[in-house]
């Protein structure tokens, strides 16, 4: 499961799907990539973003929108998945703290085995950095699953 359908979450979900993982992508917004429109350069039609996001989802990702990051949400999702990635952004760090996440390197939090969280404090990273974070986290998740023999 990947929680957060921003740039990093979409990137992570995409690379997990390419690696053969079944992926459910959760977000509080009704549409994945909803906040990405603010990063579109002038002259780029919003429909182009929609096509790109749809292409990502076609990799076999199940999108579940309108899911608020409320107390207990992380725990409920975690019990039904072999791995959980949380891309909550700065507003979701309180939920990560409540779920027992501990900072590992300033950006990635870990809790129970198979649970990963990442956020850029202040949400000031670039699209390229967020995409790289998502891919890097997907690699970590795949390595974790392979170690389990999955």
PDB file of C-alpha atoms in Angstrom:
ATOM      1  CA  UNK A   1       0.000   0.000   0.000  1.00  0.00           C
ATOM      2  CA  UNK A   2       1.161   3.522  -0.760  1.00  0.00           C
ATOM      3  CA  UNK A   3      -0.523   6.379   1.095  1.00  0.00           C
ATOM      4  CA  UNK A   4      -0.239   9.723  -0.687  1.00  0.00           C
ATOM      5  CA  UNK A   5      -0.756  10.188  -4.423  1.00  0.00           C
ATOM      6  CA  UNK A   6       1.544  13.151  -4.945  1.00  0.00           C
ATOM      7  CA  UNK A   7       4.702  12.979  -7.044  1.00  0.00           C
ATOM      8  CA  UNK A   8       6.642  10.700  -4.669  1.00  0.00           C
ATOM      9  CA  UNK A   9       3.677   8.416  -3.981  1.00  0.00           C
ATOM     10  CA  UNK A  10       2.849   8.038  -7.665  1.00  0.00           C
ATOM     11  CA  UNK A  11       6.500   7.361  -8.456  1.00  0.00           C
ATOM     12  CA  UNK A  12       6.796   4.769  -5.700  1.00  0.00           C
ATOM     13  CA  UNK A  13       3.540   3.048  -6.684  1.00  0.00           C
ATOM     14  CA  UNK A  14       4.599   2.969 -10.350  1.00  0.00           C
ATOM     15  CA  UNK A  15       7.989   1.399  -9.673  1.00  0.00           C
ATOM     16  CA  UNK A  16       6.468  -1.114  -7.263  1.00  0.00           C
ATOM     17  CA  UNK A  17       3.952  -2.120  -9.938  1.00  0.00           C
ATOM     18  CA  UNK A  18       6.738  -2.459 -12.519  1.00  0.00           C
ATOM     19  CA  UNK A  19       8.533  -4.764 -10.072  1.00  0.00           C
ATOM     20  CA  UNK A  20       5.456  -6.996  -9.994  1.00  0.00           C
ATOM     21  CA  UNK A  21       3.926  -5.826  -6.717  1.00  0.00           C
ATOM     22  CA  UNK A  22       0.163  -5.474  -6.310  1.00  0.00           C
ATOM     23  CA  UNK A  23      -0.277  -1.821  -5.289  1.00  0.00           C
ATOM     24  CA  UNK A  24      -3.148   0.047  -3.669  1.00  0.00           C
ATOM     25  CA  UNK A  25      -2.649   3.824  -3.711  1.00  0.00           C
ATOM     26  CA  UNK A  26      -4.567   5.868  -1.119  1.00  0.00           C
ATOM     27  CA  UNK A  27      -5.027   9.638  -1.034  1.00  0.00           C
ATOM     28  CA  UNK A  28      -7.276  12.155   0.670  1.00  0.00           C
ATOM     29  CA  UNK A  29      -8.088  13.764  -2.673  1.00  0.00           C
ATOM     30  CA  UNK A  30     -10.612  12.284  -5.091  1.00  0.00           C
ATOM     31  CA  UNK A  31      -8.066  12.200  -7.929  1.00  0.00           C
ATOM     32  CA  UNK A  32      -4.438  11.073  -7.862  1.00  0.00           C
ATOM     33  CA  UNK A  33      -1.943  13.852  -8.457  1.00  0.00           C
ATOM     34  CA  UNK A  34      -4.531  16.462  -7.481  1.00  0.00           C
ATOM     35  CA  UNK A  35      -1.912  18.822  -6.015  1.00  0.00           C
ATOM     36  CA  UNK A  36       0.478  18.426  -8.945  1.00  0.00           C
ATOM     37  CA  UNK A  37      -1.315  21.015 -11.052  1.00  0.00           C
ATOM     38  CA  UNK A  38       0.489  23.795  -9.168  1.00  0.00           C
ATOM     39  CA  UNK A  39       3.804  22.531 -10.571  1.00  0.00           C
ATOM     40  CA  UNK A  40       2.717  22.572 -14.200  1.00  0.00           C
ATOM     41  CA  UNK A  41       4.803  25.003 -16.236  1.00  0.00           C
ATOM     42  CA  UNK A  42       2.873  27.759 -17.966  1.00  0.00           C
ATOM     43  CA  UNK A  43       1.426  26.557 -21.232  1.00  0.00           C
ATOM     44  CA  UNK A  44       1.209  22.884 -20.237  1.00  0.00           C
ATOM     45  CA  UNK A  45      -2.433  21.826 -20.469  1.00  0.00           C
ATOM     46  CA  UNK A  46      -3.854  20.202 -17.317  1.00  0.00           C
ATOM     47  CA  UNK A  47      -5.085  17.338 -19.500  1.00  0.00           C
ATOM     48  CA  UNK A  48      -1.434  16.356 -20.046  1.00  0.00           C
ATOM     49  CA  UNK A  49      -1.087  15.754 -16.314  1.00  0.00           C
ATOM     50  CA  UNK A  50      -4.237  13.645 -16.349  1.00  0.00           C
ATOM     51  CA  UNK A  51      -2.874  11.492 -19.181  1.00  0.00           C
ATOM     52  CA  UNK A  52       0.431  10.983 -17.344  1.00  0.00           C
ATOM     53  CA  UNK A  53      -1.298  10.009 -14.092  1.00  0.00           C
ATOM     54  CA  UNK A  54      -3.617   7.645 -15.970  1.00  0.00           C
ATOM     55  CA  UNK A  55      -0.576   6.038 -17.611  1.00  0.00           C
ATOM     56  CA  UNK A  56       0.942   5.449 -14.178  1.00  0.00           C
ATOM     57  CA  UNK A  57      -2.268   3.872 -12.888  1.00  0.00           C
ATOM     58  CA  UNK A  58      -2.446   1.590 -15.931  1.00  0.00           C
ATOM     59  CA  UNK A  59       0.651  -0.170 -14.597  1.00  0.00           C
ATOM     60  CA  UNK A  60      -1.840  -2.072 -12.423  1.00  0.00           C
ATOM     61  CA  UNK A  61      -2.279   0.316  -9.505  1.00  0.00           C
ATOM     62  CA  UNK A  62      -5.615   0.442  -7.671  1.00  0.00           C
ATOM     63  CA  UNK A  63      -6.385   4.032  -6.649  1.00  0.00           C
ATOM     64  CA  UNK A  64      -8.541   4.589  -3.568  1.00  0.00           C
ATOM     65  CA  UNK A  65      -9.255   8.302  -3.229  1.00  0.00           C
ATOM     66  CA  UNK A  66     -11.075  10.300  -0.600  1.00  0.00           C
ATOM     67  CA  UNK A  67      -9.305   8.529   2.274  1.00  0.00           C
ATOM     68  CA  UNK A  68      -8.426  10.948   5.076  1.00  0.00           C
ATOM     69  CA  UNK A  69      -5.256  10.353   7.056  1.00  0.00           C
ATOM     70  CA  UNK A  70      -7.027  10.070  10.400  1.00  0.00           C
ATOM     71  CA  UNK A  71      -5.875   8.498  13.624  1.00  0.00           C
ATOM     72  CA  UNK A  72      -5.692   4.740  13.182  1.00  0.00           C
ATOM     73  CA  UNK A  73      -5.733   4.895   9.370  1.00  0.00           C
ATOM     74  CA  UNK A  74      -2.085   3.831   9.028  1.00  0.00           C
ATOM     75  CA  UNK A  75      -2.539   0.906  11.415  1.00  0.00           C
ATOM     76  CA  UNK A  76      -5.693  -0.253   9.611  1.00  0.00           C
ATOM     77  CA  UNK A  77      -4.012  -0.178   6.197  1.00  0.00           C
ATOM     78  CA  UNK A  78      -0.807  -1.776   7.495  1.00  0.00           C
ATOM     79  CA  UNK A  79      -2.479  -4.926   8.814  1.00  0.00           C
ATOM     80  CA  UNK A  80      -3.886  -5.798   5.390  1.00  0.00           C
ATOM     81  CA  UNK A  81      -0.668  -5.301   3.362  1.00  0.00           C
ATOM     82  CA  UNK A  82       2.798  -6.833   3.326  1.00  0.00           C
ATOM     83  CA  UNK A  83       4.357  -3.377   3.118  1.00  0.00           C
ATOM     84  CA  UNK A  84       3.145   0.183   3.636  1.00  0.00           C
ATOM     85  CA  UNK A  85       4.680   3.391   2.313  1.00  0.00           C
ATOM     86  CA  UNK A  86       3.457   6.686   3.765  1.00  0.00           C
ATOM     87  CA  UNK A  87       3.990   9.861   1.739  1.00  0.00           C
ATOM     88  CA  UNK A  88       2.004  12.143   3.958  1.00  0.00           C
ATOM     89  CA  UNK A  89       3.740  15.464   3.417  1.00  0.00           C
ATOM     90  CA  UNK A  90       4.324  17.814   6.352  1.00  0.00           C
ATOM     91  CA  UNK A  91       0.707  17.673   7.511  1.00  0.00           C
ATOM     92  CA  UNK A  92       0.837  13.913   7.893  1.00  0.00           C
ATOM     93  CA  UNK A  93       3.898  13.729  10.094  1.00  0.00           C
ATOM     94  CA  UNK A  94       1.767  13.841  13.252  1.00  0.00           C
ATOM     95  CA  UNK A  95       0.000  10.678  12.074  1.00  0.00           C
ATOM     96  CA  UNK A  96       3.399   9.101  11.369  1.00  0.00           C
ATOM     97  CA  UNK A  97       4.538   9.984  14.892  1.00  0.00           C
ATOM     98  CA  UNK A  98       1.369   8.480  16.384  1.00  0.00           C
ATOM     99  CA  UNK A  99       1.914   5.294  14.363  1.00  0.00           C
ATOM    100  CA  UNK A 100       5.345   4.872  15.951  1.00  0.00           C
ATOM    101  CA  UNK A 101       7.557   6.035  13.090  1.00  0.00           C
ATOM    102  CA  UNK A 102      11.072   7.109  14.017  1.00  0.00           C
ATOM    103  CA  UNK A 103      13.255   9.372  11.830  1.00  0.00           C
ATOM    104  CA  UNK A 104      16.024   7.344  10.224  1.00  0.00           C
ATOM    105  CA  UNK A 105      17.851   9.898   8.069  1.00  0.00           C
ATOM    106  CA  UNK A 106      15.897  13.138   8.258  1.00  0.00           C
ATOM    107  CA  UNK A 107      13.401  12.175   5.564  1.00  0.00           C
ATOM    108  CA  UNK A 108      12.537   8.510   5.936  1.00  0.00           C
ATOM    109  CA  UNK A 109      10.714   7.144   8.954  1.00  0.00           C
ATOM    110  CA  UNK A 110      10.448   3.505   9.867  1.00  0.00           C
ATOM    111  CA  UNK A 111       8.135   1.774  12.318  1.00  0.00           C
ATOM    112  CA  UNK A 112       7.335  -1.911  12.222  1.00  0.00           C
ATOM    113  CA  UNK A 113       9.117  -4.027   9.604  1.00  0.00           C
ATOM    114  CA  UNK A 114       7.688  -3.386   6.155  1.00  0.00           C
ATOM    115  CA  UNK A 115       6.451   0.095   6.992  1.00  0.00           C
ATOM    116  CA  UNK A 116       8.143   3.080   5.388  1.00  0.00           C
ATOM    117  CA  UNK A 117       7.366   6.803   5.516  1.00  0.00           C
ATOM    118  CA  UNK A 118       8.904   9.757   3.780  1.00  0.00           C
ATOM    119  CA  UNK A 119       8.308  13.480   3.719  1.00  0.00           C
ATOM    120  CA  UNK A 120      10.189  16.599   2.822  1.00  0.00           C
ATOM    121  CA  UNK A 121       9.664  19.033   5.687  1.00  0.00           C
ATOM    122  CA  UNK A 122       8.078  22.186   4.313  1.00  0.00           C
ATOM    123  CA  UNK A 123       7.172  20.343   1.077  1.00  0.00           C
ATOM    124  CA  UNK A 124       9.824  22.373  -0.742  1.00  0.00           C
ATOM    125  CA  UNK A 125      11.419  19.585  -2.776  1.00  0.00           C
ATOM    126  CA  UNK A 126      11.382  19.621  -6.548  1.00  0.00           C
ATOM    127  CA  UNK A 127       9.391  17.262  -8.722  1.00  0.00           C
ATOM    128  CA  UNK A 128      12.607  15.475  -9.694  1.00  0.00           C
ATOM    129  CA  UNK A 129      13.608  15.023  -6.032  1.00  0.00           C
ATOM    130  CA  UNK A 130      10.166  13.700  -5.143  1.00  0.00           C
ATOM    131  CA  UNK A 131      10.213  11.294  -8.092  1.00  0.00           C
ATOM    132  CA  UNK A 132      13.643  10.066  -7.029  1.00  0.00           C
ATOM    133  CA  UNK A 133      12.459   9.633  -3.427  1.00  0.00           C
ATOM    134  CA  UNK A 134       9.563   7.514  -4.677  1.00  0.00           C
ATOM    135  CA  UNK A 135      11.767   5.307  -6.825  1.00  0.00           C
ATOM    136  CA  UNK A 136      14.322   4.909  -4.026  1.00  0.00           C
ATOM    137  CA  UNK A 137      11.606   3.904  -1.568  1.00  0.00           C
ATOM    138  CA  UNK A 138      10.185   1.402  -4.081  1.00  0.00           C
ATOM    139  CA  UNK A 139      13.620  -0.218  -4.313  1.00  0.00           C
ATOM    140  CA  UNK A 140      13.767  -0.437  -0.495  1.00  0.00           C
ATOM    141  CA  UNK A 141      10.315  -2.046  -0.392  1.00  0.00           C
ATOM    142  CA  UNK A 142      11.168  -4.566  -3.129  1.00  0.00           C
ATOM    143  CA  UNK A 143      14.377  -5.502  -1.302  1.00  0.00           C
ATOM    144  CA  UNK A 144      12.402  -5.930   1.919  1.00  0.00           C
ATOM    145  CA  UNK A 145       9.831  -8.158   0.191  1.00  0.00           C
ATOM    146  CA  UNK A 146      12.528 -10.206  -1.536  1.00  0.00           C
ATOM    147  CA  UNK A 147      14.221 -10.776   1.846  1.00  0.00           C
ATOM    148  CA  UNK A 148      10.896 -12.216   3.034  1.00  0.00           C
ATOM    149  CA  UNK A 149      10.777 -14.492   0.000  1.00  0.00           C
ATOM    150  CA  UNK A 150       7.771 -12.671  -1.527  1.00  0.00           C
TER     151      UNK A 150
END
